[in-house]
mmCIF file of N, CA and C in Angstrom:
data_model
loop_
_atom_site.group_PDB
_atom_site.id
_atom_site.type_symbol
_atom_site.label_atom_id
_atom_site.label_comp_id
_atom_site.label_asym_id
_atom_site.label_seq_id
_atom_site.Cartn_x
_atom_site.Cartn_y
_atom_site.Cartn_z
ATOM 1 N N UNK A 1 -95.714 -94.244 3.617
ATOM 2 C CA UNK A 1 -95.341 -92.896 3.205
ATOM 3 C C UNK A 1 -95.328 -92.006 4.443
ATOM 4 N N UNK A 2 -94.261 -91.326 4.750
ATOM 5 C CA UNK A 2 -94.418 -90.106 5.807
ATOM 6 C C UNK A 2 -94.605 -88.720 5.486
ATOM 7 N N UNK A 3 -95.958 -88.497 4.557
ATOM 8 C CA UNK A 3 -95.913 -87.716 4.039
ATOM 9 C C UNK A 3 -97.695 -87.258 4.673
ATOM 10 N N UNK A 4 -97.659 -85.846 5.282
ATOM 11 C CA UNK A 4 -99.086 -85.867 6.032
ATOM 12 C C UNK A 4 -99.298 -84.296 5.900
ATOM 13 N N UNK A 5 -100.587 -83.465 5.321
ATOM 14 C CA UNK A 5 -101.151 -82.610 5.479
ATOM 15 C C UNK A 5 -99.865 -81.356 5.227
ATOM 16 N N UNK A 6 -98.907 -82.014 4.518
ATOM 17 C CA UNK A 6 -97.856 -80.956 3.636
ATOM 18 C C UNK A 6 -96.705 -80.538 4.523
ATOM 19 N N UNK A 7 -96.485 -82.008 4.950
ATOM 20 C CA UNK A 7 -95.318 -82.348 5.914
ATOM 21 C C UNK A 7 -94.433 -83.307 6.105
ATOM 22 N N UNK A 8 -93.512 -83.656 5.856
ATOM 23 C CA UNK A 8 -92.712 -84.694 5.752
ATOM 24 C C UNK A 8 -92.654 -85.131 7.317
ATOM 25 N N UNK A 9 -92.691 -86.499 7.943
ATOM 26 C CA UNK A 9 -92.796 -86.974 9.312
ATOM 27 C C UNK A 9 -91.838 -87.699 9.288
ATOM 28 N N UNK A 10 -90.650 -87.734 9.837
ATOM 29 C CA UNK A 10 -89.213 -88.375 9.983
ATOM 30 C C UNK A 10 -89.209 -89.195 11.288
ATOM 31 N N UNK A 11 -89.240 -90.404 11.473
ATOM 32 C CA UNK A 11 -89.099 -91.662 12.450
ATOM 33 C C UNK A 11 -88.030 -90.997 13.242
ATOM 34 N N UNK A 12 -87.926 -91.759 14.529
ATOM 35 C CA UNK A 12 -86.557 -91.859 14.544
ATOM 36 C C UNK A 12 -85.147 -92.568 13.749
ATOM 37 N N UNK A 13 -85.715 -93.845 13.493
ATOM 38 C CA UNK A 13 -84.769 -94.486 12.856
ATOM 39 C C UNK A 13 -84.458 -93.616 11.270
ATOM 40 N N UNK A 14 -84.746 -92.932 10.975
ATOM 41 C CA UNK A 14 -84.972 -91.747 9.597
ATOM 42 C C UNK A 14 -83.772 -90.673 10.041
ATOM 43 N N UNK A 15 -83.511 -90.347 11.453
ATOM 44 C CA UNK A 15 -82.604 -89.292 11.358
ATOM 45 C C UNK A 15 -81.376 -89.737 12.318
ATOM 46 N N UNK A 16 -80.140 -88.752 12.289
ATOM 47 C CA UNK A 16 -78.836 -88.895 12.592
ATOM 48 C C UNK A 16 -78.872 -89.141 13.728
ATOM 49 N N UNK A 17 -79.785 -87.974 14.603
ATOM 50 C CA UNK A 17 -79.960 -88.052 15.900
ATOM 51 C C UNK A 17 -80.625 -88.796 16.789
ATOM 52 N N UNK A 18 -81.540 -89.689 15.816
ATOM 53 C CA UNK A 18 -82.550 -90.741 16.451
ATOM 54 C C UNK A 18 -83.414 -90.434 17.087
ATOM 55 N N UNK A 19 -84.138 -88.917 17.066
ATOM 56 C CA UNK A 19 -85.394 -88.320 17.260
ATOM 57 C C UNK A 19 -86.388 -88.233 16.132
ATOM 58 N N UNK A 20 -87.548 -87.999 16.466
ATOM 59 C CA UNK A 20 -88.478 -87.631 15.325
ATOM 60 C C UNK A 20 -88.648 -86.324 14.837
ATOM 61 N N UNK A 21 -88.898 -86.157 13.928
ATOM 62 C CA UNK A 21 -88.804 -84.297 13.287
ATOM 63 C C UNK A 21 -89.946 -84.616 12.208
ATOM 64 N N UNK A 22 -90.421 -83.148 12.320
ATOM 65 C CA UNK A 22 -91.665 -82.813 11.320
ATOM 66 C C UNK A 22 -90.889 -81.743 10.639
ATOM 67 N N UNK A 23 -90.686 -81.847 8.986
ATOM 68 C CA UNK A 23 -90.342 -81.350 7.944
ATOM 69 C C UNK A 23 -91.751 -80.416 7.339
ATOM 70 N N UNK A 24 -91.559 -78.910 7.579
ATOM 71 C CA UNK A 24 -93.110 -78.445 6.518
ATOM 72 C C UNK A 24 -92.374 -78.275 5.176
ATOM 73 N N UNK A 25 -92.960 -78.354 4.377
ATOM 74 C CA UNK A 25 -93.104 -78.547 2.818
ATOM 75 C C UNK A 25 -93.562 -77.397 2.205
ATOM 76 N N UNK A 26 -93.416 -76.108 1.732
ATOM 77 C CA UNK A 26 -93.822 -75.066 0.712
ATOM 78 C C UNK A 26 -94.368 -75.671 -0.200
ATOM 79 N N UNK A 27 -95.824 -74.780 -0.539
ATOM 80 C CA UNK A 27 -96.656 -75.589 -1.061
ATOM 81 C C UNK A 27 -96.643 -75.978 -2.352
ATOM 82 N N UNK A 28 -95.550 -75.280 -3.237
ATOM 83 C CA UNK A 28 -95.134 -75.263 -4.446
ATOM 84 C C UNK A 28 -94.703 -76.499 -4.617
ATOM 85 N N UNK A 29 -93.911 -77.038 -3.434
ATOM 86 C CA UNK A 29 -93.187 -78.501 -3.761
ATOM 87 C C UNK A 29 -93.832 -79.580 -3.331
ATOM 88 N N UNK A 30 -95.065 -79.763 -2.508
ATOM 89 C CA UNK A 30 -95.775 -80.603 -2.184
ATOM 90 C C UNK A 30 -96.012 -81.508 -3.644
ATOM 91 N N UNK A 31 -96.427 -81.154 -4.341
ATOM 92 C CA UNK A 31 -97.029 -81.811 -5.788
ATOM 93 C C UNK A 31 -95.709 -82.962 -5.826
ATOM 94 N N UNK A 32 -94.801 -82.750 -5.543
ATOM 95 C CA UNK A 32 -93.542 -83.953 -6.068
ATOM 96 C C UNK A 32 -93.360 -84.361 -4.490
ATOM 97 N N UNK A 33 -93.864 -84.347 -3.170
ATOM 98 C CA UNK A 33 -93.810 -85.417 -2.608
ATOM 99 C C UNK A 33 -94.502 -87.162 -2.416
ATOM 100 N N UNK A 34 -95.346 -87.115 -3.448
ATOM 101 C CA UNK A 34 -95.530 -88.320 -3.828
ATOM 102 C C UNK A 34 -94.460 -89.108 -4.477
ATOM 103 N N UNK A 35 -93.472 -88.543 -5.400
ATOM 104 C CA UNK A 35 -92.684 -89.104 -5.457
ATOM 105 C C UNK A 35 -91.252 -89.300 -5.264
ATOM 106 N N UNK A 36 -91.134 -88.676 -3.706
ATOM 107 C CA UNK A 36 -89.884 -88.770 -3.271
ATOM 108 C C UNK A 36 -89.608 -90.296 -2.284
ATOM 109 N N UNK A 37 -88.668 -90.779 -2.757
ATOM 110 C CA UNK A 37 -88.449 -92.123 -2.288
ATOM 111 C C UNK A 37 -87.886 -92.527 -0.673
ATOM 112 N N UNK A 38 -89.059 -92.183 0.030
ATOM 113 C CA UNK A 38 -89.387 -92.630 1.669
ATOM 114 C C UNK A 38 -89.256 -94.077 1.821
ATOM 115 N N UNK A 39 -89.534 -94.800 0.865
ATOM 116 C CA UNK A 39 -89.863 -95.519 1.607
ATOM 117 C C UNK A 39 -88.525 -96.602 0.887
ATOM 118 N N UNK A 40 -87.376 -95.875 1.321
ATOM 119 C CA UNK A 40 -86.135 -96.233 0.332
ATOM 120 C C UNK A 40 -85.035 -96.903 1.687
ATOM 121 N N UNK A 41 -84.045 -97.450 1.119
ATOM 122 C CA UNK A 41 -82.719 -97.032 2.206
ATOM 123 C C UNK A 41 -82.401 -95.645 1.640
ATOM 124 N N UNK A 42 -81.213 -95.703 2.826
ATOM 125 C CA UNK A 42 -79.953 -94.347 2.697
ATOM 126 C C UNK A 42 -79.277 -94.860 1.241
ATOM 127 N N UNK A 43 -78.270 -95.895 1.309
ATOM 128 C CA UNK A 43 -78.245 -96.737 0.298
ATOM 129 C C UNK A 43 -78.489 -95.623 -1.436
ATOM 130 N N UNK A 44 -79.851 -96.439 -1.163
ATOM 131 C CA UNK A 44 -80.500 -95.751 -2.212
ATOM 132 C C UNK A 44 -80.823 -93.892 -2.646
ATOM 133 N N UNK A 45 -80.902 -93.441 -2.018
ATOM 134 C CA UNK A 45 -81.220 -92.105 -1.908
ATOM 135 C C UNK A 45 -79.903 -91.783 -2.261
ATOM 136 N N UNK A 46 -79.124 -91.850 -1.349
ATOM 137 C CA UNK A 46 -77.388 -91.562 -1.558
ATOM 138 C C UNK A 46 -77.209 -91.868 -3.529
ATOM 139 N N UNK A 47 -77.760 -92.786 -3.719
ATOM 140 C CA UNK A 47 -77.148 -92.893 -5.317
ATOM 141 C C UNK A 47 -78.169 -92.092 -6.284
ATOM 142 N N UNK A 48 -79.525 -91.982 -5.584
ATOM 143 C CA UNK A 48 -80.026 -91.101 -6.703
ATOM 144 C C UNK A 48 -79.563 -89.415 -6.417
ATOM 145 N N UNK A 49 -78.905 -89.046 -5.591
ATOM 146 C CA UNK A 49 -78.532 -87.962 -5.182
ATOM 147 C C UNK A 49 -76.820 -88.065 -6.396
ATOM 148 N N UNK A 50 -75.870 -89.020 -5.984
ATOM 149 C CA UNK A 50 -75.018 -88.906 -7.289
ATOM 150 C C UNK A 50 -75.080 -89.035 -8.068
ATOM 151 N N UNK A 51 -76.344 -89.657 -8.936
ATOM 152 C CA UNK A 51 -76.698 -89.634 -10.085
ATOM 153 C C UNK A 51 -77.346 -88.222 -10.250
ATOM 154 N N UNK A 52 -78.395 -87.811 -9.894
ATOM 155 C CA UNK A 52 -78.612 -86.374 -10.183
ATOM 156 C C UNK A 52 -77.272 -85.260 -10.440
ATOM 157 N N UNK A 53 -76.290 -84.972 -9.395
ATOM 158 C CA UNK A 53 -75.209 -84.113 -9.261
ATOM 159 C C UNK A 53 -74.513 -84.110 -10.531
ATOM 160 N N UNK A 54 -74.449 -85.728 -10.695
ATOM 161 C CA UNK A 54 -73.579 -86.224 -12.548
ATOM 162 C C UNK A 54 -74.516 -85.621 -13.647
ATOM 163 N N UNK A 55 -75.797 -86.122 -13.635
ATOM 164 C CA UNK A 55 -76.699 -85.588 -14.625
ATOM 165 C C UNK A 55 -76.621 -83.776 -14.738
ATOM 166 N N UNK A 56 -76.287 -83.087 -13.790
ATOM 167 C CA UNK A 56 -76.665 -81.603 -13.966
ATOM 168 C C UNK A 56 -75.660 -81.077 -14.062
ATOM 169 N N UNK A 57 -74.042 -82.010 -13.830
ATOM 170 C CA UNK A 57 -72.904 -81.634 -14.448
ATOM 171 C C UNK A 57 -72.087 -80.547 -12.973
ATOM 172 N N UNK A 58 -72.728 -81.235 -11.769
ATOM 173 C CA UNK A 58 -72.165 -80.335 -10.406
ATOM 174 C C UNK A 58 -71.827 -81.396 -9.456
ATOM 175 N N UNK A 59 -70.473 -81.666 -9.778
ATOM 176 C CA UNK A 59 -69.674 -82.720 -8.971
ATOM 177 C C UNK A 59 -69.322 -82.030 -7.994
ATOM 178 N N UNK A 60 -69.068 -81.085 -7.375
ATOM 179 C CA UNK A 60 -68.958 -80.068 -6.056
ATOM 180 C C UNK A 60 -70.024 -80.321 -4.953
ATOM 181 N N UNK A 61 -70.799 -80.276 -5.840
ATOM 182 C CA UNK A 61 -72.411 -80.352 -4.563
ATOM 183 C C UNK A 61 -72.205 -81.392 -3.823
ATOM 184 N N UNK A 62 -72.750 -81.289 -2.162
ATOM 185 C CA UNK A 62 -72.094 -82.223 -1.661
ATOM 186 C C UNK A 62 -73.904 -82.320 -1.251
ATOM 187 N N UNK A 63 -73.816 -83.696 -0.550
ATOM 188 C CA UNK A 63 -75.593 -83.866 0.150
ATOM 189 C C UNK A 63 -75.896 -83.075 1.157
ATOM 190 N N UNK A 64 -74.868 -82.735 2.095
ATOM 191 C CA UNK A 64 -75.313 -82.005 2.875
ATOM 192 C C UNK A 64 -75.042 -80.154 2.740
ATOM 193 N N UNK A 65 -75.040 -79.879 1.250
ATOM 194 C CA UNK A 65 -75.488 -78.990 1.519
ATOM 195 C C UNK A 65 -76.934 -78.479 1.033
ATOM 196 N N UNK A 66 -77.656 -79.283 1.005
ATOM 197 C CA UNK A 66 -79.023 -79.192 0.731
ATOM 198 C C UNK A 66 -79.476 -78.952 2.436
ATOM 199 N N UNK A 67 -79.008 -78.997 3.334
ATOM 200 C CA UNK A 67 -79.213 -78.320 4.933
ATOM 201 C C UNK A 67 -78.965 -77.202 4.901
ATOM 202 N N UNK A 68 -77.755 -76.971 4.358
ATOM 203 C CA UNK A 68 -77.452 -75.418 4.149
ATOM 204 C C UNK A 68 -78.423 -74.447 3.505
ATOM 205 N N UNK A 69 -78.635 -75.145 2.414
ATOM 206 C CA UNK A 69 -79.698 -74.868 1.518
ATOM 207 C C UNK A 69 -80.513 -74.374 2.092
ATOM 208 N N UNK A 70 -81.995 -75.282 3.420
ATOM 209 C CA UNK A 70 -82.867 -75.357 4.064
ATOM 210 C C UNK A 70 -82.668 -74.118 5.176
ATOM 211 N N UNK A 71 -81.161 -74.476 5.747
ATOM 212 C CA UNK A 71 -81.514 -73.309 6.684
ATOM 213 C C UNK A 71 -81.231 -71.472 6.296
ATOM 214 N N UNK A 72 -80.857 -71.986 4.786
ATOM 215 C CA UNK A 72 -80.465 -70.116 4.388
ATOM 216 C C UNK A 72 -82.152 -69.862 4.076
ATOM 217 N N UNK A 73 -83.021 -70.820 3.259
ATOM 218 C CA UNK A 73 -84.356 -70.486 3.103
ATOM 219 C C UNK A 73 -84.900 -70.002 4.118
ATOM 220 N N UNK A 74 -84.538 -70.914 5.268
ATOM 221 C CA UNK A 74 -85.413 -70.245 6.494
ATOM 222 C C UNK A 74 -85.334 -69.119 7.058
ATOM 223 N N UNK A 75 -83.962 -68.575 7.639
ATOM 224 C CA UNK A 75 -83.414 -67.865 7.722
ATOM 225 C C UNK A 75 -84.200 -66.536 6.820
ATOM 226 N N UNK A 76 -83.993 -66.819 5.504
ATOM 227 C CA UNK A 76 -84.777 -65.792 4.457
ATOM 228 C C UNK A 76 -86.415 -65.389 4.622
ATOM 229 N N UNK A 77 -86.792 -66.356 5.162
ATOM 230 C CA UNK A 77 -87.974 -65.821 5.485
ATOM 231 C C UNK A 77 -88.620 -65.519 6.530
ATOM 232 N N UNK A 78 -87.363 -65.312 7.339
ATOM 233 C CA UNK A 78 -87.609 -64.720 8.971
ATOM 234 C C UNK A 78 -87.463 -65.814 10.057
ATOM 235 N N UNK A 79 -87.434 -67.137 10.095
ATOM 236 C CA UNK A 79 -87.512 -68.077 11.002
ATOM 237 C C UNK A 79 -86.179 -67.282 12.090
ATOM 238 N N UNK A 80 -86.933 -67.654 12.986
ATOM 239 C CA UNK A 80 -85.607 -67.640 13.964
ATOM 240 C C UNK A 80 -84.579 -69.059 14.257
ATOM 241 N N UNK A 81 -83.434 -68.504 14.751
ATOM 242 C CA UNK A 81 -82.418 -70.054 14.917
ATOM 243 C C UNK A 81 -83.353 -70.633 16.111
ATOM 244 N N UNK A 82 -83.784 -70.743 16.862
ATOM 245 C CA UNK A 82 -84.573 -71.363 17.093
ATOM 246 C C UNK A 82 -85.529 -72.690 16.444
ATOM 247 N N UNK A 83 -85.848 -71.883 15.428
ATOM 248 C CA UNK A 83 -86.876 -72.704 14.595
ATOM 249 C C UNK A 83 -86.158 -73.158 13.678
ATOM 250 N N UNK A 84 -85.310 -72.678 13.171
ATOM 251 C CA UNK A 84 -83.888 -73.501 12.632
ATOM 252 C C UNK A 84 -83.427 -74.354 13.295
ATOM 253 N N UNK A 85 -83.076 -74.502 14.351
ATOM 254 C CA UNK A 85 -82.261 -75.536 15.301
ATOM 255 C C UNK A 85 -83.430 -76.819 15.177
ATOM 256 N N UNK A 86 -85.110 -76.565 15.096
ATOM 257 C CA UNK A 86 -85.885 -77.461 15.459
ATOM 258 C C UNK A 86 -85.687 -78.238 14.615
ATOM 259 N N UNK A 87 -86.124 -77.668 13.159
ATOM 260 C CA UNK A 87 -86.207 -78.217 11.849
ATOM 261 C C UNK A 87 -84.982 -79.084 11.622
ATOM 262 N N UNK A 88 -83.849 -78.327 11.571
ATOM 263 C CA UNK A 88 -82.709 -78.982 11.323
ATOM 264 C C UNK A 88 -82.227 -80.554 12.193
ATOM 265 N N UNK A 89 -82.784 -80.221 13.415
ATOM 266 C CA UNK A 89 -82.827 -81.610 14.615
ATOM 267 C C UNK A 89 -81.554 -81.010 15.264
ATOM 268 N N UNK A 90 -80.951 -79.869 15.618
ATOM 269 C CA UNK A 90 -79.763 -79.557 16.005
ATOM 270 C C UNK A 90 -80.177 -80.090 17.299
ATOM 271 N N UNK A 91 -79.368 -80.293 18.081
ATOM 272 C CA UNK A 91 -79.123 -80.278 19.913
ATOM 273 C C UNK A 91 -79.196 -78.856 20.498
ATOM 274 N N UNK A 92 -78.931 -78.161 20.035
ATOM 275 C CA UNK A 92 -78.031 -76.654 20.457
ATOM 276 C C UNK A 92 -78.185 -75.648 19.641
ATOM 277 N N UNK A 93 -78.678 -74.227 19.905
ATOM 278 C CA UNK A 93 -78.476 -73.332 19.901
ATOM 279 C C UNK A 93 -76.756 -73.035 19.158
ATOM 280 N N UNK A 94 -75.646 -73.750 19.706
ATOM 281 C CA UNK A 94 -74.349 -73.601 19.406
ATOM 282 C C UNK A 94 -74.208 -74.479 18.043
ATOM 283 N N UNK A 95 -74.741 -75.485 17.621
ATOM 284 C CA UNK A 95 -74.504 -76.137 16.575
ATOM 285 C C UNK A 95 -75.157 -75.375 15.732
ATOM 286 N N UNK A 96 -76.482 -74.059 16.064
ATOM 287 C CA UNK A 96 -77.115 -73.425 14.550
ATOM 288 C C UNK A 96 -76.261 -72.714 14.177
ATOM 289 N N UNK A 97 -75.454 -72.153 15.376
ATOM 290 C CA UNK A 97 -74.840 -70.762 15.176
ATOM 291 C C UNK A 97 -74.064 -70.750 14.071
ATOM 292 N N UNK A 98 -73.397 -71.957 13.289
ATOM 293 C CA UNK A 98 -72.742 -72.078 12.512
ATOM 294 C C UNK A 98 -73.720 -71.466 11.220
ATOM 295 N N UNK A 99 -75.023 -71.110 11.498
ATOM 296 C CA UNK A 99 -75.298 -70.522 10.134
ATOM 297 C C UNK A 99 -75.948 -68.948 10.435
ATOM 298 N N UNK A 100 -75.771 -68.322 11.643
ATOM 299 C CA UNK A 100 -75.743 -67.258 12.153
ATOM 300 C C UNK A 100 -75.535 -65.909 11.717
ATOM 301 N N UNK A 101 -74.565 -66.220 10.516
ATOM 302 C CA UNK A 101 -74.534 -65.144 9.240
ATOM 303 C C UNK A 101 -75.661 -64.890 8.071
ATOM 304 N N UNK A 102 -76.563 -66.275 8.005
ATOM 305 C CA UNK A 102 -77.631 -66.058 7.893
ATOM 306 C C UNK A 102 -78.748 -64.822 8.152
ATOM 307 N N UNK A 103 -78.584 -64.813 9.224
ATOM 308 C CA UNK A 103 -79.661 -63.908 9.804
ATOM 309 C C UNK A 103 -79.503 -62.839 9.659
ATOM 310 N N UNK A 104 -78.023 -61.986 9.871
ATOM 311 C CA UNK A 104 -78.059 -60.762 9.441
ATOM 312 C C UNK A 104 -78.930 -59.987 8.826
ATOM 313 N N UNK A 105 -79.893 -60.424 7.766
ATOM 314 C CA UNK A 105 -80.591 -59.597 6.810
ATOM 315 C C UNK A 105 -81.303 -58.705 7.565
ATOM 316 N N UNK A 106 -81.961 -59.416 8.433
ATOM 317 C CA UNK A 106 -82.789 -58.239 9.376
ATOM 318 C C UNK A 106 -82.068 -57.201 10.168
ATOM 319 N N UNK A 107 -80.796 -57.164 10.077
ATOM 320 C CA UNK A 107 -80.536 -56.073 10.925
ATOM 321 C C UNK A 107 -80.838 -54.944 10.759
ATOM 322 N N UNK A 108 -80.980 -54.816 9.677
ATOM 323 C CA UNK A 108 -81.029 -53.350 9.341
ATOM 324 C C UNK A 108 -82.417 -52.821 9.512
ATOM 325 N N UNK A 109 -83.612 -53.769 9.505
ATOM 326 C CA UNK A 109 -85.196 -53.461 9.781
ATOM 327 C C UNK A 109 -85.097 -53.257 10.545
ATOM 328 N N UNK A 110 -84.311 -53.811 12.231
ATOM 329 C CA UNK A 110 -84.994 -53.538 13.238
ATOM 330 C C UNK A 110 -84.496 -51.827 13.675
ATOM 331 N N UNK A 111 -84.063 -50.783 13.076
ATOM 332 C CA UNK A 111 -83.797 -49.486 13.707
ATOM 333 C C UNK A 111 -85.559 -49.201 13.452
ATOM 334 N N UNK A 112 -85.904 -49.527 11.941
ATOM 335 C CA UNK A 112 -87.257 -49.094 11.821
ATOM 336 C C UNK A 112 -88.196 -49.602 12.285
ATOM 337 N N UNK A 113 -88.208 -50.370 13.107
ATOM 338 C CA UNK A 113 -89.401 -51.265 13.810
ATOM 339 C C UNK A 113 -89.022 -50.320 15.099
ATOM 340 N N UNK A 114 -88.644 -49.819 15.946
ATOM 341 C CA UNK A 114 -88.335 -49.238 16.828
ATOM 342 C C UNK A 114 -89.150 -48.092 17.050
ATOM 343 N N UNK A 115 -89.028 -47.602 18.720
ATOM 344 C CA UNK A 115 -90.191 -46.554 18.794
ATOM 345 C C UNK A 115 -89.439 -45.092 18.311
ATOM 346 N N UNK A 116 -90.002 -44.669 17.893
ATOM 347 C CA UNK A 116 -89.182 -42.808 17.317
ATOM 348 C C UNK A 116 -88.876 -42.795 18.882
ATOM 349 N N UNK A 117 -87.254 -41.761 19.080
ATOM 350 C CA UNK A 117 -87.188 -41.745 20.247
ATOM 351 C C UNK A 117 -87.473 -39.813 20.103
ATOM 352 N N UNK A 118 -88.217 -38.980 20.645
ATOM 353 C CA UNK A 118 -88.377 -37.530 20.675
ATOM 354 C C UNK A 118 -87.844 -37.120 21.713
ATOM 355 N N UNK A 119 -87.603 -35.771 22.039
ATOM 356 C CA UNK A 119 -86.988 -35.120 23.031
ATOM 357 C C UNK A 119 -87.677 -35.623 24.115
ATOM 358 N N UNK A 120 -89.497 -35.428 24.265
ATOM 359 C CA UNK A 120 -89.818 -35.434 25.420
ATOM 360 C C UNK A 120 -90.114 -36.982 25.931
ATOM 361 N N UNK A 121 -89.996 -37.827 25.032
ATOM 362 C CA UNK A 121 -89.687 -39.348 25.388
ATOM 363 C C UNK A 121 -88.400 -39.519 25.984
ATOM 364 N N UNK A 122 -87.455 -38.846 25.921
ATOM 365 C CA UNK A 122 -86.083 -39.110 26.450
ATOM 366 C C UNK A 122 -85.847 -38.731 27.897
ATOM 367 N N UNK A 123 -86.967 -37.019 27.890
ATOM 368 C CA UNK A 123 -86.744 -36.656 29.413
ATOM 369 C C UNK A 123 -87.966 -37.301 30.046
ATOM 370 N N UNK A 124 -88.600 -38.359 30.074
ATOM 371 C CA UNK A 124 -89.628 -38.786 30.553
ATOM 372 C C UNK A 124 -88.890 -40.304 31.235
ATOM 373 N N UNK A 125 -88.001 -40.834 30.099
ATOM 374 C CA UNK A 125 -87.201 -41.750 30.788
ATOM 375 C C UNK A 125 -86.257 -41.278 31.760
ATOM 376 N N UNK A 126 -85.293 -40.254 31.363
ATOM 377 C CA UNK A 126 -84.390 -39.975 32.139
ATOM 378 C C UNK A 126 -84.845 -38.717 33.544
ATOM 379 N N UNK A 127 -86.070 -38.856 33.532
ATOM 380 C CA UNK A 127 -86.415 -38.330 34.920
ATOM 381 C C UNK A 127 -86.998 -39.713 35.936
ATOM 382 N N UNK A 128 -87.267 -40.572 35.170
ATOM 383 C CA UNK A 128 -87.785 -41.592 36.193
ATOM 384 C C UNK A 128 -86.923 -42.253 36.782
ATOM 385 N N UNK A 129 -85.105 -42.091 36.287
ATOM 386 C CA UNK A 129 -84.041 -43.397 37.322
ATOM 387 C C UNK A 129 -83.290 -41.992 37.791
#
């Protein structure tokens, strides 16, 4: 089982890229990683994945967008592409960017995270250059 302290542990031989990746797990869904089938082929997984899609009546869903899935969650809860790129096993910064619309949400917090700018903060900068 690659399943450790509420983390999924991916081999190399487990991913596309043939590196190892640590998957964290929300703790809500931990309870059903006992029975997610690790210790399966692709093979296999691949068919309980089209059997599910048939059962719930969503022939559209494709497997990989359960990545999509993963990185809009993250994204949602503040991760940076960074930490997206890790999780996901990207190479690049340029391969996250493809979900880069993601992130937007925060734009709009950061005016309010910012320092108040006041008159005499302005002439305090603009006397020092």
């Amino acid at each position: 089982m690659n399943v450790h302290g509420g983390r999924i542990l991916l081999r190399p031989d487990q991913t596309k890229s043939g590196k190892a990746r640590v998957v964290p797990v929300p703790k809500d869904a931990r309870p059903w990683l006992e029975e997610l089938p690790f210790d399966t082929t692709y093979a296999k997984l691949r068919c309980a994945w089209e059997n599910a899609r048939r059962d719930i009546g969503r022939p559209e869903l494709r497997f990989h967008d359960l990545r999509h899935s993963y990185a809009s969650l993250l994204a949602q809860a503040g991760e940076s592409m960074t930490t997206v790129r890790d999780l996901l096993g990207h190479s690049s910064l340029i391969v996250t960017s493809r979900y880069a619309h993601m992130f937007d949400g925060g734009l709009d917090d950061i005016g309010a995270r910012l320092p108040s700018l006041n008159a005499a903060f302005c002439d305090q900068i603009a006397t020092k250059h």
